[in-house]
PDB file of N, CA and C in Angstrom:
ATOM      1  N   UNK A 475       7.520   9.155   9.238  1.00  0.00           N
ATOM      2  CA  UNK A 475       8.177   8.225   8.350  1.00  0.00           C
ATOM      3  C   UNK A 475       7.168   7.739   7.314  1.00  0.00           C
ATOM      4  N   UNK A 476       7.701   7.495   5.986  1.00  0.00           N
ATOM      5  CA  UNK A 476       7.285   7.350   5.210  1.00  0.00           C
ATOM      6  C   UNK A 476       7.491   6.457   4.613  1.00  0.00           C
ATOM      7  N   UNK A 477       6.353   4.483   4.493  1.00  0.00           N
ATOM      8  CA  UNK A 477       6.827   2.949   4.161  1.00  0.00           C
ATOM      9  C   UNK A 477       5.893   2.839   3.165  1.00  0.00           C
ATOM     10  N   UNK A 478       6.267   1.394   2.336  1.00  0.00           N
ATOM     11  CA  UNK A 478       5.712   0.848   2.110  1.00  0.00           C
ATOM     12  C   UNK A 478       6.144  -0.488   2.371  1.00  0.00           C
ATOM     13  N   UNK A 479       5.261  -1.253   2.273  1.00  0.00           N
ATOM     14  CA  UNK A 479       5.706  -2.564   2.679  1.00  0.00           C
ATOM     15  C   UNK A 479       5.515  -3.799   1.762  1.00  0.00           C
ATOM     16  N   UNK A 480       5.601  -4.274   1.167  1.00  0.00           N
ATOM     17  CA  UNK A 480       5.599  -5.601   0.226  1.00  0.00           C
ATOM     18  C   UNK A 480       4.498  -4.969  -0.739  1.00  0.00           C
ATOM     19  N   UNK A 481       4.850  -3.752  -1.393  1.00  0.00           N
ATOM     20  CA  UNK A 481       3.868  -3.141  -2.198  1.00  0.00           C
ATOM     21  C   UNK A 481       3.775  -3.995  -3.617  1.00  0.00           C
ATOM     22  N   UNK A 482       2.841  -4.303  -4.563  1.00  0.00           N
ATOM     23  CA  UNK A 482       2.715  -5.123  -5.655  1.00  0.00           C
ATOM     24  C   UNK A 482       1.447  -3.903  -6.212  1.00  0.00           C
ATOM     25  N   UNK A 483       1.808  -3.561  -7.525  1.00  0.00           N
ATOM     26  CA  UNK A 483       0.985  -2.849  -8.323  1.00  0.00           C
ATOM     27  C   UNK A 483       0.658  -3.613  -9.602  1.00  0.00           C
ATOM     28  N   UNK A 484      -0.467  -4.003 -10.367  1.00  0.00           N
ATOM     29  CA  UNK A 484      -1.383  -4.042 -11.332  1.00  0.00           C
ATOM     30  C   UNK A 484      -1.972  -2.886 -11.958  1.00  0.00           C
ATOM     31  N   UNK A 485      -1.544  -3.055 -13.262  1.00  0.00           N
ATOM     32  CA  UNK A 485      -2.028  -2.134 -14.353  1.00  0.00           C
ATOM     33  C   UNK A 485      -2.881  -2.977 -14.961  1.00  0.00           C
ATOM     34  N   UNK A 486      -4.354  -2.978 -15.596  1.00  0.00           N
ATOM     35  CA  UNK A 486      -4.954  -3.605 -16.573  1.00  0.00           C
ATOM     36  C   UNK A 486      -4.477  -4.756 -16.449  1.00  0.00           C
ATOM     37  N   UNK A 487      -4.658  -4.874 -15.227  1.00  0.00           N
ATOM     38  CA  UNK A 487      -4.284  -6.895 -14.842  1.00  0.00           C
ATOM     39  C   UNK A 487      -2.987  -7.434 -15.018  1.00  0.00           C
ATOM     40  N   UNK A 488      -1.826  -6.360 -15.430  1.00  0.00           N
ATOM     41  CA  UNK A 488      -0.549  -6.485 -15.594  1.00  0.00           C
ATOM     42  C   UNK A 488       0.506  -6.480 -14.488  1.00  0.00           C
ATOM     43  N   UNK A 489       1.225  -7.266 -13.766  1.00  0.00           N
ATOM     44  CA  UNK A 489       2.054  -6.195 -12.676  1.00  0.00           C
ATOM     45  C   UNK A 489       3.064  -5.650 -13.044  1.00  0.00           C
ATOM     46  N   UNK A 490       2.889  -4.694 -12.428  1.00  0.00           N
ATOM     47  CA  UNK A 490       4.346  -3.876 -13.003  1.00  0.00           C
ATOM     48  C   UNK A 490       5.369  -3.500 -11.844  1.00  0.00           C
ATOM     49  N   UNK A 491       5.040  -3.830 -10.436  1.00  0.00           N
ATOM     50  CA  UNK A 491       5.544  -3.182  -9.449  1.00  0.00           C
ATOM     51  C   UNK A 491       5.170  -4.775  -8.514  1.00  0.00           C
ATOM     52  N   UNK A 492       6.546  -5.482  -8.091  1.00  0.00           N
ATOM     53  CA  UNK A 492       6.078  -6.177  -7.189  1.00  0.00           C
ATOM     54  C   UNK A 492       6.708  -6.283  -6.325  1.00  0.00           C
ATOM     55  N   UNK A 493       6.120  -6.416  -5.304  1.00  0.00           N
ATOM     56  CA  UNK A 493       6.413  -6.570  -4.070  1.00  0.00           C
ATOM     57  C   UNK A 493       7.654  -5.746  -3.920  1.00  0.00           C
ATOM     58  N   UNK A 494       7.382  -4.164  -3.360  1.00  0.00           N
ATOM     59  CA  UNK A 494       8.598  -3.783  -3.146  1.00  0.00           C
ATOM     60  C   UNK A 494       8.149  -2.416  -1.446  1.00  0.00           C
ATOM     61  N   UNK A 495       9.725  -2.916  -1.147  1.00  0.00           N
ATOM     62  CA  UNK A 495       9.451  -2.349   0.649  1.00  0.00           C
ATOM     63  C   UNK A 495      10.630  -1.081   0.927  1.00  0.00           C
ATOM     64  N   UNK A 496       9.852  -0.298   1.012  1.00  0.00           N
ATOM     65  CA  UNK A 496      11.534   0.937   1.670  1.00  0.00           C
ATOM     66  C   UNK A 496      10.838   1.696   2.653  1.00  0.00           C
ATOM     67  N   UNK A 497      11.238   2.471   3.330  1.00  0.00           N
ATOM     68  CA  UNK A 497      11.606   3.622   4.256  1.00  0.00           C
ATOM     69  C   UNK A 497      11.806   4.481   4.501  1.00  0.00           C
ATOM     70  N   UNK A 498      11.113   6.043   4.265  1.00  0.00           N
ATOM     71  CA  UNK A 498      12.077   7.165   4.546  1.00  0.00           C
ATOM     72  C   UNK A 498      11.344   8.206   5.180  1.00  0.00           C
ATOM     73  N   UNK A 499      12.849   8.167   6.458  1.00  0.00           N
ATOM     74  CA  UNK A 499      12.186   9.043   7.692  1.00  0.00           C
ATOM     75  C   UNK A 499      12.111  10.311   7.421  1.00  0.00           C
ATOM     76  N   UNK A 500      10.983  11.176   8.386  1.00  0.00           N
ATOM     77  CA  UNK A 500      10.779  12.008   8.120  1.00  0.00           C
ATOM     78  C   UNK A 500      12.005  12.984   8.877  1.00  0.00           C
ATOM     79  N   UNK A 501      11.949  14.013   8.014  1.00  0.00           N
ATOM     80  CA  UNK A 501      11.930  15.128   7.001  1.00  0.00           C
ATOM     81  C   UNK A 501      12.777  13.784   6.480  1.00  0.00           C
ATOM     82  N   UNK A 502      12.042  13.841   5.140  1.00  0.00           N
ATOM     83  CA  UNK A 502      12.835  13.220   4.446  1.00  0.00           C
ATOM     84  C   UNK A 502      12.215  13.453   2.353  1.00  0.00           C
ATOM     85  N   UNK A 503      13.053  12.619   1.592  1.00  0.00           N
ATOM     86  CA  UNK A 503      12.512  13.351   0.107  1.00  0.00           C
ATOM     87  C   UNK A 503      13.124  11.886  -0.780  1.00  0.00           C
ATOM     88  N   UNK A 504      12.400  11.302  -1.501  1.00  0.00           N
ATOM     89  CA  UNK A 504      12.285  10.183  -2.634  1.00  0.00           C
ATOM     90  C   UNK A 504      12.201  10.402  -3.573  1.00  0.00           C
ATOM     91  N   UNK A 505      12.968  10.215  -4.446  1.00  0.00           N
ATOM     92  CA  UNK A 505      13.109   9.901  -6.165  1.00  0.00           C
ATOM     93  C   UNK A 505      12.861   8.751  -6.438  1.00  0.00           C
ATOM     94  N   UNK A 506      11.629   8.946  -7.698  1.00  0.00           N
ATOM     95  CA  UNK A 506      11.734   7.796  -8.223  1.00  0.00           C
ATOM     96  C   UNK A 506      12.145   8.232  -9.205  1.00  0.00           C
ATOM     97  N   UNK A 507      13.394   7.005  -9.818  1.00  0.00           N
ATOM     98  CA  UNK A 507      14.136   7.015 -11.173  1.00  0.00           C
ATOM     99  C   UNK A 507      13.949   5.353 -12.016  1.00  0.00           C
ATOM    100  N   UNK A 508      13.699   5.847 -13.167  1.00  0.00           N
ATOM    101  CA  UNK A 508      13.517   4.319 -13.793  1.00  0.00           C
ATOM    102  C   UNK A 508      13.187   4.726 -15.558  1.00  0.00           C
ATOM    103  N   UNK A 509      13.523   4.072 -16.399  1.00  0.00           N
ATOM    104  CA  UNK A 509      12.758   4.293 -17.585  1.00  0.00           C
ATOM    105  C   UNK A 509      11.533   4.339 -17.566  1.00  0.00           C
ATOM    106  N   UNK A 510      11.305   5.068 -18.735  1.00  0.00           N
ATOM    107  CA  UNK A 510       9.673   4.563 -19.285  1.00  0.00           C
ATOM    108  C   UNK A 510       9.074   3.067 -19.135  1.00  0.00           C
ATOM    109  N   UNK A 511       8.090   3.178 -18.371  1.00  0.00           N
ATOM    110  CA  UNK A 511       7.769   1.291 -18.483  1.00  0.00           C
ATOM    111  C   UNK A 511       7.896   0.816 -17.163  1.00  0.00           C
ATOM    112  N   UNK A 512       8.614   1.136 -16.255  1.00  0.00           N
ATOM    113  CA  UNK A 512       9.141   0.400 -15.051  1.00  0.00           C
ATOM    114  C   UNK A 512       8.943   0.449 -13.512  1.00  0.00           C
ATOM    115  N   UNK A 513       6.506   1.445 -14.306  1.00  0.00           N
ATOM    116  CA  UNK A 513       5.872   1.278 -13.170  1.00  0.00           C
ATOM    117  C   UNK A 513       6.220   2.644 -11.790  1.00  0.00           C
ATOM    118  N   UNK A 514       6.817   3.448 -12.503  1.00  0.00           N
ATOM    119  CA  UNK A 514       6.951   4.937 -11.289  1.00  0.00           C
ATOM    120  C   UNK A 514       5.737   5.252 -10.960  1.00  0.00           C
ATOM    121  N   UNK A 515       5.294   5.731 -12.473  1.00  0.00           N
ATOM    122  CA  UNK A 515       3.909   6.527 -12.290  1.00  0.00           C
ATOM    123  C   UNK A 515       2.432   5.560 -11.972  1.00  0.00           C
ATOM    124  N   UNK A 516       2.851   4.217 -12.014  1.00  0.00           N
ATOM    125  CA  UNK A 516       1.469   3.109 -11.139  1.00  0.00           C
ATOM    126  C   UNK A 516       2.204   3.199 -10.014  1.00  0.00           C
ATOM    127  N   UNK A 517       3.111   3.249  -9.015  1.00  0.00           N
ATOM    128  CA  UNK A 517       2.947   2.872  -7.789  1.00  0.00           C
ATOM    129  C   UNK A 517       2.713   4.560  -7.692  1.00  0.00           C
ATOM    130  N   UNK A 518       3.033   5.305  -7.600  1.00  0.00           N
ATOM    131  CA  UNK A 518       2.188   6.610  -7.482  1.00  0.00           C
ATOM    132  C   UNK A 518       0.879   7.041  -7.118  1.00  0.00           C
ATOM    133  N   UNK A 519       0.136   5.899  -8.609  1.00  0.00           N
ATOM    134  CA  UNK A 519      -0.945   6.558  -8.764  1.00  0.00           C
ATOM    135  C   UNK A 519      -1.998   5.359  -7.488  1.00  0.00           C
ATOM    136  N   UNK A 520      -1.468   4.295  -7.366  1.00  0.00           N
ATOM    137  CA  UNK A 520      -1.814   3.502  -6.316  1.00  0.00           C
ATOM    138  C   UNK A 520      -1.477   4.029  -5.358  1.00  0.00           C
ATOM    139  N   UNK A 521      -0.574   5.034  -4.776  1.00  0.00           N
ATOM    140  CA  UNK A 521      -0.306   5.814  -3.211  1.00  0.00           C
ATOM    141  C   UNK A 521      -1.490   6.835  -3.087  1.00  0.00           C
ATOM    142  N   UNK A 522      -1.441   7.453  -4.401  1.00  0.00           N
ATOM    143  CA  UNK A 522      -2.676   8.622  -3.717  1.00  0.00           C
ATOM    144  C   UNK A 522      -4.131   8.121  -3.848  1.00  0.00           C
ATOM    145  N   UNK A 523      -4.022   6.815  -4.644  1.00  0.00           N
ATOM    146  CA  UNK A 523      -5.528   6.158  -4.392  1.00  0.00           C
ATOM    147  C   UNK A 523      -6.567   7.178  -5.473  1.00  0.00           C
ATOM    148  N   UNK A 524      -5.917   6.825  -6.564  1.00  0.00           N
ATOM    149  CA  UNK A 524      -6.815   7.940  -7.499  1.00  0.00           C
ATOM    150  C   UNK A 524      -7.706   7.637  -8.063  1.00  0.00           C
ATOM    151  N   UNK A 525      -8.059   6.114  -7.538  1.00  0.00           N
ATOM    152  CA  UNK A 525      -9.676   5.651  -7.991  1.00  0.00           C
ATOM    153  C   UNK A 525      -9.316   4.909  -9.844  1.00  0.00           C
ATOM    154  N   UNK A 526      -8.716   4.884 -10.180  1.00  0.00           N
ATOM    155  CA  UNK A 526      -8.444   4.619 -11.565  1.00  0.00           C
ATOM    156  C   UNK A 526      -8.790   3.110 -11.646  1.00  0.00           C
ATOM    157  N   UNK A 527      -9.468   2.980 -12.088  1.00  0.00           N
ATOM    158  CA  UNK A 527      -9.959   1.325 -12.276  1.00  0.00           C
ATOM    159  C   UNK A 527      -8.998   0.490 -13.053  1.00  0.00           C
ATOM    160  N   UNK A 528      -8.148   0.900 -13.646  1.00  0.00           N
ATOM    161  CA  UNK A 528      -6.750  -0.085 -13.941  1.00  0.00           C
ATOM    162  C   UNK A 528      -6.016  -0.155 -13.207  1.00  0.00           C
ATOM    163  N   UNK A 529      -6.038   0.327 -11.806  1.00  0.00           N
ATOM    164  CA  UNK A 529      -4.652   0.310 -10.756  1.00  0.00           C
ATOM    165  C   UNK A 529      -5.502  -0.711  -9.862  1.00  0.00           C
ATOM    166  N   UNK A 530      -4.437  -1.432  -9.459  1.00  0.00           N
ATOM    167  CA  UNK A 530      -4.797  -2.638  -8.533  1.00  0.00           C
ATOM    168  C   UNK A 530      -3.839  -2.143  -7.716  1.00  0.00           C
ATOM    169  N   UNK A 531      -3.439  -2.848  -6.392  1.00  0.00           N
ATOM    170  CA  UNK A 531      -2.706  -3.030  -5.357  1.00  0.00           C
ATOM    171  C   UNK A 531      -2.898  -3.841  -4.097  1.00  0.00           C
ATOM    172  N   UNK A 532      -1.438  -4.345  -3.473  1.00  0.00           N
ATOM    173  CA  UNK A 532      -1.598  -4.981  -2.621  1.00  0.00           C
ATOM    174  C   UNK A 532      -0.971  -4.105  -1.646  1.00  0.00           C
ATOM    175  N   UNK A 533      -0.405  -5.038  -0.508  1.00  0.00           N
ATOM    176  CA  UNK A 533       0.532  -4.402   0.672  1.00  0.00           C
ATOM    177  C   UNK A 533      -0.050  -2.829   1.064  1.00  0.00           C
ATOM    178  N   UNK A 534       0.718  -2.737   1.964  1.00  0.00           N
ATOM    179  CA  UNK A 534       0.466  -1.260   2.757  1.00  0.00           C
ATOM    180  C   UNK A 534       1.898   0.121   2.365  1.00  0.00           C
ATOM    181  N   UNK A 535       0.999   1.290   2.423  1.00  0.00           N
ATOM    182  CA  UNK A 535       1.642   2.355   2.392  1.00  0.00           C
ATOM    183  C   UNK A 535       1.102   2.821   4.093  1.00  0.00           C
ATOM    184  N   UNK A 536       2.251   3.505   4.352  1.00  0.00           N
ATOM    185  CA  UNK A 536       1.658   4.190   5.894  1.00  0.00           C
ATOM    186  C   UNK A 536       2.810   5.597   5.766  1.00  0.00           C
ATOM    187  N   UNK A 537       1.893   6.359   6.674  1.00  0.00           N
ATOM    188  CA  UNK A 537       2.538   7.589   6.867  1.00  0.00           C
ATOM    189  C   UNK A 537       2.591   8.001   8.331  1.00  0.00           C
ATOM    190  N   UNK A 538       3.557   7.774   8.846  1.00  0.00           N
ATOM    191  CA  UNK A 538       4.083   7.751  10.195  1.00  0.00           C
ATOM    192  C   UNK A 538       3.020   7.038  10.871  1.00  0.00           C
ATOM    193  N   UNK A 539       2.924   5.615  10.412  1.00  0.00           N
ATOM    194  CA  UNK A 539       2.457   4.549  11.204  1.00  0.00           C
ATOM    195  C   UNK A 539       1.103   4.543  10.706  1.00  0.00           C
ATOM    196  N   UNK A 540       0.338   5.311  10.223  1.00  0.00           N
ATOM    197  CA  UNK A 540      -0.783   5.397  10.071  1.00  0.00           C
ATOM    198  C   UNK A 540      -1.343   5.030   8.535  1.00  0.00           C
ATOM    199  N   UNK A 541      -2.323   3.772   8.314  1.00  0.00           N
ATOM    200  CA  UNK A 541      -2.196   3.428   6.713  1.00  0.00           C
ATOM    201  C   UNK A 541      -2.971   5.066   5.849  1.00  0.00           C
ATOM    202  N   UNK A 542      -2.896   4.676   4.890  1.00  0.00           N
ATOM    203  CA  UNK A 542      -2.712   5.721   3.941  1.00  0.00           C
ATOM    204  C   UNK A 542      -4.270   5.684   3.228  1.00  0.00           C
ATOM    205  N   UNK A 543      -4.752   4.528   3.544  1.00  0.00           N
ATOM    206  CA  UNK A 543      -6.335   4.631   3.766  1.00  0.00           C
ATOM    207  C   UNK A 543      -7.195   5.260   4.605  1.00  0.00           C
ATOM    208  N   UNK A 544      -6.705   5.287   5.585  1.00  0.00           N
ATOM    209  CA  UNK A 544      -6.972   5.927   7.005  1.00  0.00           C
ATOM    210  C   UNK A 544      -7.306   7.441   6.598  1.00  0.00           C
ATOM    211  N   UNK A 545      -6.066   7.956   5.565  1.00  0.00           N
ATOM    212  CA  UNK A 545      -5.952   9.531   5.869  1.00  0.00           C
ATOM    213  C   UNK A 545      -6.861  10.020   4.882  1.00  0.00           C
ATOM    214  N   UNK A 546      -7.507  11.406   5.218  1.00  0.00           N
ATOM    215  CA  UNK A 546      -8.668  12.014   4.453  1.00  0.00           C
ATOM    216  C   UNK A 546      -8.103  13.649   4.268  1.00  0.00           C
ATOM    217  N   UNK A 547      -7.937  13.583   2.886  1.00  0.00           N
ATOM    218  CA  UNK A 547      -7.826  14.856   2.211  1.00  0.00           C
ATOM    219  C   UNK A 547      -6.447  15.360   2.500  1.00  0.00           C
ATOM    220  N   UNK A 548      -6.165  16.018   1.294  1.00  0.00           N
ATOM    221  CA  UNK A 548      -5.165  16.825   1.143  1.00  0.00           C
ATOM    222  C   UNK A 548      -3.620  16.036   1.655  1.00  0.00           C
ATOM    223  N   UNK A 549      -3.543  15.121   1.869  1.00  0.00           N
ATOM    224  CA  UNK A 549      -2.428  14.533   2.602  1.00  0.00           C
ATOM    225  C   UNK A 549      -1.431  14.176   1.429  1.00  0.00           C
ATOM    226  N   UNK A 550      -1.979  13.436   0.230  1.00  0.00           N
ATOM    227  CA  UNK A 550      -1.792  12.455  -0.959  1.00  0.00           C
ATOM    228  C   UNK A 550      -2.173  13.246  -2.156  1.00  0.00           C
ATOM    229  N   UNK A 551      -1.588  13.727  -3.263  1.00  0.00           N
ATOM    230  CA  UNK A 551      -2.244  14.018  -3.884  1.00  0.00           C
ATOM    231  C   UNK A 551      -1.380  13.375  -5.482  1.00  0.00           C
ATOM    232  N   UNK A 552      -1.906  12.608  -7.083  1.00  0.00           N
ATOM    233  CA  UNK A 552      -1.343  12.895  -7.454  1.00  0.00           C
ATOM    234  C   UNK A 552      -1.222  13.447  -8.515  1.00  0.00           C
ATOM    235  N   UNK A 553       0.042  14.231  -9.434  1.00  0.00           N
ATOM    236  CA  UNK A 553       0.013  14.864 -10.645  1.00  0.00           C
ATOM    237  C   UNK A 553       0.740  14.464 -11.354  1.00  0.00           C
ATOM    238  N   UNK A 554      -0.193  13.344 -12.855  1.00  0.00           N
ATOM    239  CA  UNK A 554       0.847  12.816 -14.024  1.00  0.00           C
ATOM    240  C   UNK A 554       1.422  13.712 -14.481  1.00  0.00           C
ATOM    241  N   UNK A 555       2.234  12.815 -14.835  1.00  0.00           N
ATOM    242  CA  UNK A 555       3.150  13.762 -15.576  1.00  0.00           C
ATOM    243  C   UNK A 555       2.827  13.789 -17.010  1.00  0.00           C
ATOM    244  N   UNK A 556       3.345  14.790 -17.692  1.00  0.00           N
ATOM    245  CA  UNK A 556       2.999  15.127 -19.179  1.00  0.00           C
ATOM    246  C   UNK A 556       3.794  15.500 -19.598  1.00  0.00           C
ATOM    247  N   UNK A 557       4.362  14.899 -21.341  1.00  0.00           N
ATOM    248  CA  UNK A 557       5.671  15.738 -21.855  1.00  0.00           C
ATOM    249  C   UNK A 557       5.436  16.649 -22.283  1.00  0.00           C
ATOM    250  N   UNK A 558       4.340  17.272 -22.321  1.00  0.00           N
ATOM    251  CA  UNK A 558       4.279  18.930 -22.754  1.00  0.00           C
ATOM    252  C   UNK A 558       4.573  20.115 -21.413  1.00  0.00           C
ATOM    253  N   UNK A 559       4.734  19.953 -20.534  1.00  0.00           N
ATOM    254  CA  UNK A 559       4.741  20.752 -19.236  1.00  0.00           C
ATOM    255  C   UNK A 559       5.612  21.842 -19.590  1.00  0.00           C
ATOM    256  N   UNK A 560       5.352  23.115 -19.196  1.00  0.00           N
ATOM    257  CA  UNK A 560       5.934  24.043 -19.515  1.00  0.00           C
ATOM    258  C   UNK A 560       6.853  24.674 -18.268  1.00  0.00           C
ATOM    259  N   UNK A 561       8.364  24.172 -18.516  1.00  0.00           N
ATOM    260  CA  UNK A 561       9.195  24.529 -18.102  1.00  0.00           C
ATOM    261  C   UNK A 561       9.268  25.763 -16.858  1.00  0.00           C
ATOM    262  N   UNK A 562       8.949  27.097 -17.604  1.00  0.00           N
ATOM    263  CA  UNK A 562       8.790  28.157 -17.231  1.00  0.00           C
ATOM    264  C   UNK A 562       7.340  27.932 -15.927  1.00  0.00           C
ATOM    265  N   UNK A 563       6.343  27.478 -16.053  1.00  0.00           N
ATOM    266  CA  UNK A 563       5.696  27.237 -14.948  1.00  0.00           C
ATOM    267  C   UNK A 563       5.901  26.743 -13.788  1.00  0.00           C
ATOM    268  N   UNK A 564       5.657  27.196 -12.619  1.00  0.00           N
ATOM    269  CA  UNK A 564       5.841  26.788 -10.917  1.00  0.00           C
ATOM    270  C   UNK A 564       4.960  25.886 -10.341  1.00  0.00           C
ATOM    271  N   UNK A 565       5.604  24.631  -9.706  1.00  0.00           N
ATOM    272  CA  UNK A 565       4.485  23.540  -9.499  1.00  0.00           C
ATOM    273  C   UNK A 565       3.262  24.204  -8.644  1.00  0.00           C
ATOM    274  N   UNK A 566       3.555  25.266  -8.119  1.00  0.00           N
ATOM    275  CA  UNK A 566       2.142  25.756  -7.044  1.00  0.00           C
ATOM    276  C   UNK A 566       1.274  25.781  -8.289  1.00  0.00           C
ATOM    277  N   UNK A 567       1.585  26.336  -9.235  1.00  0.00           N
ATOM    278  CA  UNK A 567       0.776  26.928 -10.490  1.00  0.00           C
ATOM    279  C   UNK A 567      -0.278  25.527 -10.733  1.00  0.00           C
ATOM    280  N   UNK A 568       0.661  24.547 -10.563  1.00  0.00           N
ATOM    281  CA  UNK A 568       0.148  23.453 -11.426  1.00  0.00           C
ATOM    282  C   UNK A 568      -0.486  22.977 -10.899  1.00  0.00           C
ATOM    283  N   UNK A 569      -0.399  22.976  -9.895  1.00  0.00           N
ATOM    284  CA  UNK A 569      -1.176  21.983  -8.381  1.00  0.00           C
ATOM    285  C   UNK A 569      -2.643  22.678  -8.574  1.00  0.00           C
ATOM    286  N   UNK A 570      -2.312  23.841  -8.140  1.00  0.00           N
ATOM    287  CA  UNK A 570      -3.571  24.885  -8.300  1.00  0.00           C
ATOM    288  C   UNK A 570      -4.797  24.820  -9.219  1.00  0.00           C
ATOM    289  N   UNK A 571      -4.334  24.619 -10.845  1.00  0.00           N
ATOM    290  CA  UNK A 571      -5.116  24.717 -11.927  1.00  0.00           C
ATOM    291  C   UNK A 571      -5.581  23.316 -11.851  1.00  0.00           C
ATOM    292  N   UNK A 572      -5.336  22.129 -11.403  1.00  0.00           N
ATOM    293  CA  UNK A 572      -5.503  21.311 -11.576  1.00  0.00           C
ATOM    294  C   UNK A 572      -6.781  20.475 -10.055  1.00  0.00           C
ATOM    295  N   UNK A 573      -6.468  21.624  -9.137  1.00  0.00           N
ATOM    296  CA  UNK A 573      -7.130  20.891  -8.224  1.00  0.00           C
ATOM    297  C   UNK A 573      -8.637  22.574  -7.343  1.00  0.00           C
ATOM    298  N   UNK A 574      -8.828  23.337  -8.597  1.00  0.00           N
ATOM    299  CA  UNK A 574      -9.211  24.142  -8.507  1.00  0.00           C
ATOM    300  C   UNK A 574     -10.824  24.126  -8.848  1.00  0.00           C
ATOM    301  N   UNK A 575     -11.701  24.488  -7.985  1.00  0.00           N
ATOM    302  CA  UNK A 575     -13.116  24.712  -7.802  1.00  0.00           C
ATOM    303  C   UNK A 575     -13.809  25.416  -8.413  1.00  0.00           C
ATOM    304  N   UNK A 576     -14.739  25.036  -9.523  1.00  0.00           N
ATOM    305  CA  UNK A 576     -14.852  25.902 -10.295  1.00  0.00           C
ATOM    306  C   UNK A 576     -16.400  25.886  -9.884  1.00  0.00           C
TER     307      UNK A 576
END
């Protein structure tokens, strides 16, 4: 299962995400839907912990009970989004080029 719990996100000292709590058991699959602006891509980028020094956060994420700090590698990963993305490309593709050892 997959929580968060009284999650609150900060952008550049802004919140954009507060305090918000859901649930979803595993096998399970989440959409986030919202306009531009309304904080998808900060609570995101606060789940995979991407080090970004404008993301703040409070509350807990856990992944089948276990916080999301706890877990090491490969578990979390994340990929902004961009309006140039090319359609015709396969997310393995993207994952790949992007998290690839050079």
């Amino acid at each position: 299962m997959f929580e968060l719990e009284a999650v609150s996100v900060l952008r550049q000292g802004r919140e954009v995400v507060r305090r918000i709590s859901l649930a979803v058991p595993s096998p399970g699959v989440l959409a986030l839907v919202g306009p531009g602006g309304a904080g998808k891509s900060s609570l995101l980028a606060a789940l995979a912990n991407t080090g970004a020094c404008e993301i703040q956060y409070s509350g807990n994420f856990r992944l089948d009970g276990e916080s999301i700090k706890e877990l090491h590698g490969g578990h979390v990963i994340h990929v902004p989004q961009h309006l140039a993305l090319n359609p015709e490309e396969r997310i393995h593709g993207r994952l790949m080029d992007r998290y690839r050892v050079t």
